[in-house]
Coordinates of C-alpha atoms in Angstrom, one line a residue:
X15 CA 98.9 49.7 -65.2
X16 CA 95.8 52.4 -64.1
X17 CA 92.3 52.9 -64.2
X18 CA 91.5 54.7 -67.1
X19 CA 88.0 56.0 -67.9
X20 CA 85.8 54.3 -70.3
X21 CA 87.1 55.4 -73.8
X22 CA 83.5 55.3 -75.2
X23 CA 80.2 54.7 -74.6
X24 CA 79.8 51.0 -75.9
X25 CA 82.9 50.4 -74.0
X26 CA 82.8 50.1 -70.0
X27 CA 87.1 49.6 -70.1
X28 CA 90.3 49.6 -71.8
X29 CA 93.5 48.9 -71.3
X30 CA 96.7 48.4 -73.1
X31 CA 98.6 45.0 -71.1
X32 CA 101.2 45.3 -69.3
X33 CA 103.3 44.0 -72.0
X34 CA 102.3 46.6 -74.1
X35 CA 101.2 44.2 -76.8
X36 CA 97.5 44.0 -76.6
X37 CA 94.8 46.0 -76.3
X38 CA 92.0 45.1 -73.4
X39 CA 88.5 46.1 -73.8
X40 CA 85.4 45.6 -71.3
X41 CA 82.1 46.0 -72.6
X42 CA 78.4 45.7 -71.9
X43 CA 78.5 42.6 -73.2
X44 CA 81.4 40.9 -72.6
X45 CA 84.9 41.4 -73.7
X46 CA 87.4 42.1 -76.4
X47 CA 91.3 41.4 -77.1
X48 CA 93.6 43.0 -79.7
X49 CA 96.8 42.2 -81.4
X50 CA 98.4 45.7 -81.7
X51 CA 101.2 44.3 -84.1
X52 CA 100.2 43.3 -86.6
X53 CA 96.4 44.9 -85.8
X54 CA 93.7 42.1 -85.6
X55 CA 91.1 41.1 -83.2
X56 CA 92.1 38.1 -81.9
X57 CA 89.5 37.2 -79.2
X58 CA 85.7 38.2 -78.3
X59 CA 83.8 36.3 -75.7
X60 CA 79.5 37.8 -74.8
X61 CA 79.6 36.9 -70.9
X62 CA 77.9 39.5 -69.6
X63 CA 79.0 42.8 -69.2
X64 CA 82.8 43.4 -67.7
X65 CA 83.9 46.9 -65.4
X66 CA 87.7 44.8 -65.6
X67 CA 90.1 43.0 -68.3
X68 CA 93.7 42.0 -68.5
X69 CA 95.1 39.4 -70.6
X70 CA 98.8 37.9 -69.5
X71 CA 101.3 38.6 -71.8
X72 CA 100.8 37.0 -75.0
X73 CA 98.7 34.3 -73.7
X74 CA 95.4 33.2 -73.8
X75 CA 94.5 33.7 -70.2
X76 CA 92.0 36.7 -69.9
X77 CA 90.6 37.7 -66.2
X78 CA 87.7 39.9 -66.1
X79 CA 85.5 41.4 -63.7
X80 CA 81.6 41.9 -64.2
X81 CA 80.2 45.3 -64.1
X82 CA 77.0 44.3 -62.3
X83 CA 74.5 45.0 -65.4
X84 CA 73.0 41.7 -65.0
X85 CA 72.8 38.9 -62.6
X86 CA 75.9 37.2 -64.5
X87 CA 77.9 40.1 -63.8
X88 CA 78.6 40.6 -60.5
X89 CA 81.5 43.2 -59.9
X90 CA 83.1 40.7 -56.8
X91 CA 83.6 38.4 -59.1
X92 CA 86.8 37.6 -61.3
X93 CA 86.9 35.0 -63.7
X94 CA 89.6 33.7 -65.7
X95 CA 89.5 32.3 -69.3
X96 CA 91.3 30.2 -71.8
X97 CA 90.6 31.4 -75.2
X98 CA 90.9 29.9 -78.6
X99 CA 89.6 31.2 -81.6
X100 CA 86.6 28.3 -81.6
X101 CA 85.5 28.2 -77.4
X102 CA 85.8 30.3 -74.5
X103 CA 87.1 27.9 -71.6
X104 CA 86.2 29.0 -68.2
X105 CA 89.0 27.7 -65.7
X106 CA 88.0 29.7 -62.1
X107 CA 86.0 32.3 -60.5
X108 CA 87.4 33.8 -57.4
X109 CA 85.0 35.8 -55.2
X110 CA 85.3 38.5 -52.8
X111 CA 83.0 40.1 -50.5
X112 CA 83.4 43.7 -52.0
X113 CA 83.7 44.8 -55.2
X114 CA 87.2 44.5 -57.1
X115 CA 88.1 48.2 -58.3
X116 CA 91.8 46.8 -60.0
X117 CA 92.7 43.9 -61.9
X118 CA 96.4 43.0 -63.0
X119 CA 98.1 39.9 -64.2
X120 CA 101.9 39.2 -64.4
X121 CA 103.4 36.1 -65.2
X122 CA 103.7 35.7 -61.7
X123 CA 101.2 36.4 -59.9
X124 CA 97.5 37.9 -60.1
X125 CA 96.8 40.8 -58.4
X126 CA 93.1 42.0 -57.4
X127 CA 92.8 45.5 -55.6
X128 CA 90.0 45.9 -53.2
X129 CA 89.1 49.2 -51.4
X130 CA 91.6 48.2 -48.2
X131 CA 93.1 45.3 -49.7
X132 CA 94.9 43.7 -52.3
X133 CA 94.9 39.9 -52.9
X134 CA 98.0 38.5 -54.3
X135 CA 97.7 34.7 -56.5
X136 CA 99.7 32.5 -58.4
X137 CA 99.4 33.1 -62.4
X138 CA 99.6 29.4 -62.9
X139 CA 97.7 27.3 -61.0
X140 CA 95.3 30.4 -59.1
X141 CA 96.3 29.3 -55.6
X142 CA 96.1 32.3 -53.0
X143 CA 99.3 33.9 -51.7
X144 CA 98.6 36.3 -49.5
X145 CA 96.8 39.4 -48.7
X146 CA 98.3 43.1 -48.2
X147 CA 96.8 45.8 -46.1
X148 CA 96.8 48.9 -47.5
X149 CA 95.1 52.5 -46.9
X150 CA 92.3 53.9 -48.5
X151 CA 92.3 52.8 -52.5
X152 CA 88.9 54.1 -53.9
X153 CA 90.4 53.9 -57.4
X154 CA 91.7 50.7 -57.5
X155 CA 95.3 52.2 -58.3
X156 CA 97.9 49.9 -58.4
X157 CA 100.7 48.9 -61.3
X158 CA 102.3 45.8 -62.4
X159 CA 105.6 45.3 -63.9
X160 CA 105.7 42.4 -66.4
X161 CA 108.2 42.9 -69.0
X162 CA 109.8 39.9 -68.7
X163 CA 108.9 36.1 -67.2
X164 CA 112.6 36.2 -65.2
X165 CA 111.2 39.5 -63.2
X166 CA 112.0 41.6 -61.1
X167 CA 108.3 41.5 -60.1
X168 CA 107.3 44.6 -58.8
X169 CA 103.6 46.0 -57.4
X170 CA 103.1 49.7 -56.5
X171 CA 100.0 51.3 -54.9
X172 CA 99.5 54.3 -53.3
X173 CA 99.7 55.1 -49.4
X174 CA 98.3 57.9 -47.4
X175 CA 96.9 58.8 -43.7
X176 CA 93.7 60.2 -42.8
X177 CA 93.8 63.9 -43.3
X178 CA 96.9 64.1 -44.7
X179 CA 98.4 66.3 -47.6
X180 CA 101.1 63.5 -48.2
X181 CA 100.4 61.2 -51.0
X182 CA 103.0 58.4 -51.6
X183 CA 103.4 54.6 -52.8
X184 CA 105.1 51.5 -51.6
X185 CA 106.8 49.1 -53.9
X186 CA 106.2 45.6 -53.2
X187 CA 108.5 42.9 -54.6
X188 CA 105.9 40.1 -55.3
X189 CA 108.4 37.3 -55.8
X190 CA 110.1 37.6 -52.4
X191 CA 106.4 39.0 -50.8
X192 CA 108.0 42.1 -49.4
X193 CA 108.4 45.6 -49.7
X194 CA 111.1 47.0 -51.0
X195 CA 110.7 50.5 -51.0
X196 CA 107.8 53.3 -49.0
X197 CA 108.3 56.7 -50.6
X198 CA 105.9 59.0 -47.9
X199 CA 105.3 62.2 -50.3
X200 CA 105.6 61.4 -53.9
X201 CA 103.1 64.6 -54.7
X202 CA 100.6 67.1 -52.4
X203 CA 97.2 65.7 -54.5
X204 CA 95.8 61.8 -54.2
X205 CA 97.5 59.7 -56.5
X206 CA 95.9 59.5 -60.3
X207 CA 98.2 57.1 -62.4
X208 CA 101.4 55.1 -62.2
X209 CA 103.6 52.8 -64.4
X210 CA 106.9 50.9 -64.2
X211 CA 109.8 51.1 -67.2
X212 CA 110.7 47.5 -69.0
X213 CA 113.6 47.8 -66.8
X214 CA 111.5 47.7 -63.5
X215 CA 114.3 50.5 -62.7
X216 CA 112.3 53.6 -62.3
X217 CA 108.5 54.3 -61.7
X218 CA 106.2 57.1 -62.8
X219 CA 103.2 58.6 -60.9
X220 CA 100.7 61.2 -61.5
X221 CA 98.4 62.9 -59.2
X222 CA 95.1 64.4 -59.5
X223 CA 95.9 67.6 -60.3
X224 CA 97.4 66.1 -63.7
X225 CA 100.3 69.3 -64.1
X226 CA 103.6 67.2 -63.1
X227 CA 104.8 64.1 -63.7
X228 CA 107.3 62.2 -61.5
X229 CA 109.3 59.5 -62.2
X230 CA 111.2 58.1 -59.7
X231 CA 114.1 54.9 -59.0
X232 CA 113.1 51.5 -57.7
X233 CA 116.0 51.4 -55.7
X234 CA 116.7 53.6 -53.1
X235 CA 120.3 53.7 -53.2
X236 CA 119.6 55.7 -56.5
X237 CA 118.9 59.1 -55.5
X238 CA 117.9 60.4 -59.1
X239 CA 114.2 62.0 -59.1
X240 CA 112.9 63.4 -63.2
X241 CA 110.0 66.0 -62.9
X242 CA 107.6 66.6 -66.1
X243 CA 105.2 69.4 -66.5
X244 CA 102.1 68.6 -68.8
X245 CA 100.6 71.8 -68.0
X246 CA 100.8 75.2 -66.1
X247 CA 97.5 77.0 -66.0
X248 CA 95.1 74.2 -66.8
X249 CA 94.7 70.7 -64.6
X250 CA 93.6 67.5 -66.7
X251 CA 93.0 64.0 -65.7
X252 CA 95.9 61.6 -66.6
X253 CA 94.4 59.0 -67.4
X254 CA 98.1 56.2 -68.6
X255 CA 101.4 56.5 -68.5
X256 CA 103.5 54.9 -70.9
X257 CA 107.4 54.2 -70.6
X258 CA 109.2 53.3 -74.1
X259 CA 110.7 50.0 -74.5
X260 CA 114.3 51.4 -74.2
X261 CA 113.1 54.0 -71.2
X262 CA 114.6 57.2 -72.8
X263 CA 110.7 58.3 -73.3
X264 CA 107.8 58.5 -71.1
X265 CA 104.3 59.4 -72.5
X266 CA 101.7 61.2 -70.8
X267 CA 97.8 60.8 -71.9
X268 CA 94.9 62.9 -70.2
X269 CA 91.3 64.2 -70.9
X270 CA 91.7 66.9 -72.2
X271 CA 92.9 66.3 -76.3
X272 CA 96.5 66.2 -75.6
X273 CA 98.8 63.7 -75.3
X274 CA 102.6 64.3 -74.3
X275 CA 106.3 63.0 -75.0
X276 CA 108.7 63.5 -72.7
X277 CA 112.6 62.7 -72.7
X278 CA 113.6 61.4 -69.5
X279 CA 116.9 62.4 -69.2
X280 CA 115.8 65.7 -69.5
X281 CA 113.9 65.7 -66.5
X282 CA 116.6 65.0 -63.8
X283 CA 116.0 67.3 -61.2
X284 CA 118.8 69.2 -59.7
X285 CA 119.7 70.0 -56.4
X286 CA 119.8 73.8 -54.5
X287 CA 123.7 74.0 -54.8
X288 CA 123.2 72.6 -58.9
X289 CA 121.2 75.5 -59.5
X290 CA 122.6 77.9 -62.4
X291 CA 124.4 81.3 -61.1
X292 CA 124.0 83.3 -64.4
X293 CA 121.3 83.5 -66.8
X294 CA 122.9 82.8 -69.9
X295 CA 123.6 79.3 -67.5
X296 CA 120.2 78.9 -67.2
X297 CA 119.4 78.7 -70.7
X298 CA 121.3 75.3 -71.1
X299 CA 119.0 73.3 -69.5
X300 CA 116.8 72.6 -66.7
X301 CA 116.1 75.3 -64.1
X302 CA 116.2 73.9 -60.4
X303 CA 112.6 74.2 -59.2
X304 CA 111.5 73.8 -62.5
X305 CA 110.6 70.6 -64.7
X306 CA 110.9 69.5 -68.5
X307 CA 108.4 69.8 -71.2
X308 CA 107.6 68.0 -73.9
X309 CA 109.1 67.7 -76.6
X310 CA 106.1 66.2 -78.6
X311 CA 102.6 65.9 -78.6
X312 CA 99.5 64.7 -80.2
X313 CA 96.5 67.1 -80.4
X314 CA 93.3 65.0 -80.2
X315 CA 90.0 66.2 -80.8
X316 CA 88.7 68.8 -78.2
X317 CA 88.2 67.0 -74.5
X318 CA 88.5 64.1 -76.1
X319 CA 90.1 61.0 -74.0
X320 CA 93.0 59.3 -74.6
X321 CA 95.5 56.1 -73.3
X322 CA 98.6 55.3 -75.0
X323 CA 101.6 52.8 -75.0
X324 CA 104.5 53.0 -77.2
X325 CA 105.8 50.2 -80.2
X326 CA 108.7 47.6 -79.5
X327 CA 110.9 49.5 -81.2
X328 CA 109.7 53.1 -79.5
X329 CA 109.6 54.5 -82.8
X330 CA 105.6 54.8 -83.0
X331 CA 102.8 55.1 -80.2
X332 CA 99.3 53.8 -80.3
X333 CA 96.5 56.0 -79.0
X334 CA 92.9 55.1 -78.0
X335 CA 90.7 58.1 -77.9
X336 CA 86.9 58.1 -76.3
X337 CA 85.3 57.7 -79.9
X338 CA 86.3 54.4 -80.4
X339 CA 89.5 55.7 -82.6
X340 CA 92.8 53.6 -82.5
X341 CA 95.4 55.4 -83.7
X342 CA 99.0 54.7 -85.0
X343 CA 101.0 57.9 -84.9
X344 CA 104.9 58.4 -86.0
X345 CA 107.0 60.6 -83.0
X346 CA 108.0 63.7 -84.0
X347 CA 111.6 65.0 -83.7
X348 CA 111.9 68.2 -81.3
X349 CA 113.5 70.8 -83.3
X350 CA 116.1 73.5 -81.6
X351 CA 114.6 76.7 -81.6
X352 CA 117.4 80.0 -82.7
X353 CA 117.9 80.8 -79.2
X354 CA 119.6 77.6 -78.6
X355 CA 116.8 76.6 -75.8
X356 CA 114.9 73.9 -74.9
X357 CA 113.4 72.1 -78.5
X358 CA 110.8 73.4 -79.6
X359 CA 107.4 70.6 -79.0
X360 CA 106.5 69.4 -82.9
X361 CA 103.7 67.2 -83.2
X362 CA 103.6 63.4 -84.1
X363 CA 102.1 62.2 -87.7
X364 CA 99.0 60.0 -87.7
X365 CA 100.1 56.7 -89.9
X366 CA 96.7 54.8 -89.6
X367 CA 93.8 54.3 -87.8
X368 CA 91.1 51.9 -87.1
X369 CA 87.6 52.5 -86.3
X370 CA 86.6 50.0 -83.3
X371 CA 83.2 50.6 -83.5
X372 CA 82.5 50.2 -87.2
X373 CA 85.4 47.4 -87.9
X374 CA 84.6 45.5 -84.5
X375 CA 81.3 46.5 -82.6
X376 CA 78.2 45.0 -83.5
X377 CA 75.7 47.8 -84.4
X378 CA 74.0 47.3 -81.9
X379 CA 76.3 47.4 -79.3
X380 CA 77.6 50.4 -80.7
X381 CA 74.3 51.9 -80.4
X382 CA 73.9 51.2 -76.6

């Protein structure tokens, strides 16, 4: 779904799966995959230290990337595993001639995003497909949308020129190997984050100015556009973006100790001749040249870092925060403030939590 930073020291990567159903960890000795419901660890495999993971769906294919610590991690290298809870099976290693920044596996196909490039394969037997051009891609950005083994099958990275103050996406339909849709200026920053709904009917990006969220249709015959401010006076890195399973909430995580719930339908943008002629007009809703706030949040410890990704039934959300903290938190209800505005942002109530380097680090590898 994004490249998040590294939520600890111990830990080179996480990720939540694209199913939203496991959680994905890289570190300096190998890697790490958990069951989010019911909690458990379900595989660990020491193969050297690993800058990349995804795990398809609920299966037990893992791909990983090295992080170049040691000579059995090299960082052009993925390699794909079976895993059982006795062996680690390896089944391929596919090499490249530059280092793989982005990593993403649908029931489809397997996606690796170079710098220029990003090489598309099938999920089952790890034959190559083809190769897409695309602009500069530092980052590795790129999402996946893999909800659901009958598709749609959508890819989006970012596109930009040289020089240019114009940063936008292209949606690629990896079934049919085509685009589908090139959206030139999605936001005035380089892109930070992106994610698709269950649906694979709308798309959210971020960029690195971390204030405004937009989420945007797959389609273009829907004209629809939702706008989402995380923050006014003070930028943050987003680091995920999370769509609930039912796509009436969008979640917004950053560096800075906060974390954000949105309502989507409250972020529809309107048009110049929508915009409110009176101001007791404007008080019913969205301003035009304005966007939606939150309506809930989680307040993290101070700078921490955080990703997130909702439960199936979008009643709970699951944070990771840079000290090795998985939390389970119940979402608050916005309550209507006495001037009849917007709801006022309540915060969400921590349920449980579980300590991942005391419960599943070695001490050592904590201590590294």
């Amino acid at each position: 779904m994004e490249q998040p930073p590294p939520p600890a020291s111990a830990l080179l990567f996480a990720r939540f799966n694209s199913t939203q159903t496991r959680l994905c960890l890289g570190t300096k000795t190998g890697f790490l995959i958990f069951n989010l419901n019911p909690f458990k660890k379900l595989y660990q495999a020491d193969i050297g230290g690993c800058s990349l993971v995804d795990n398809l769906g609920n299966t037990p294919l893992v791909y990983c990337v090295g992080a170049g610590l040691k000579r059995n991690s090299d960082p052009r290298l993925v390699q794909v595993f079976k895993m059982d809870h006795k062996d680690t099976q390896l089944l391929q290693r596919l090499s490249f001639e530059t280092p793989v920044l982005g990593l993403f596996a649908s029931h489809l196909r397997l996606f690796v995003v170079l710098e220029h490039a990003i090489h598309i394969y099938n999920t089952e037997n790890l034959k190559f497909v083809t190769v897409i051009s695309t602009s500069l891609n530092s980052k590795g950005l790129a999402a996946v949308s893999n909800y659901s083994e009958r598709g749609p099958h959508m890819l989006v990275y970012p596109v930009s020129t040289p020089k240019s103050t114009n940063f936008g996406a292209c949606i690629y339909d990896s079934h049919e190997l085509t685009s589908i849709r090139t959206i030139e200026k999605l936001h005035q920053h380089p892109l930070q984050c992106f994610a698709f709904s269950h649906d694979s009917k709308l798309f959210a990006c971020a960029s690195q100015s971390g204030t405004v969220i937009k989420v945007h249709p797959v389609s273009e015959r829907i004209p629809d556009v939702y706008s989402f401010r995380r923050g006014r006076l003070h930028s943050a890195e987003i680091t995920s973006i999370a769509f609930s399973p039912n796509s009436l909430m969008l979640s917004v995580a950053s560096n800075n100790g906060t974390l954000h719930l949105f309502k989507i339908r409250e972020g529809l943008e309107k048009s110049p001749d929508q915009a409110p002629s009176s101001y007791s007009s404007m008080l019913s809703g969205l301003v035009w040249g304005e966007e939606a706030r939150s309506f809930s949040k989680i307040t993290l410890k101070p700078g921490s870092t955080s990703l997130s990704v909702f439960s199936a039934d979008s009643q709970r959300i699951y944070v990771l925060t840079n000290d090795g903290l998985l939390g389970e938190w119940s979402i608050g209800v916005s309550q209507t403030t006495s001037w009849n505005l917007v709801g006022a942002s309540t915060e969400c109530t921590l349920i449980k939590e579980h300590n991942l380097f005391s419960d599943y680090l070695s001490e050592d590898e904590a201590l590294k």
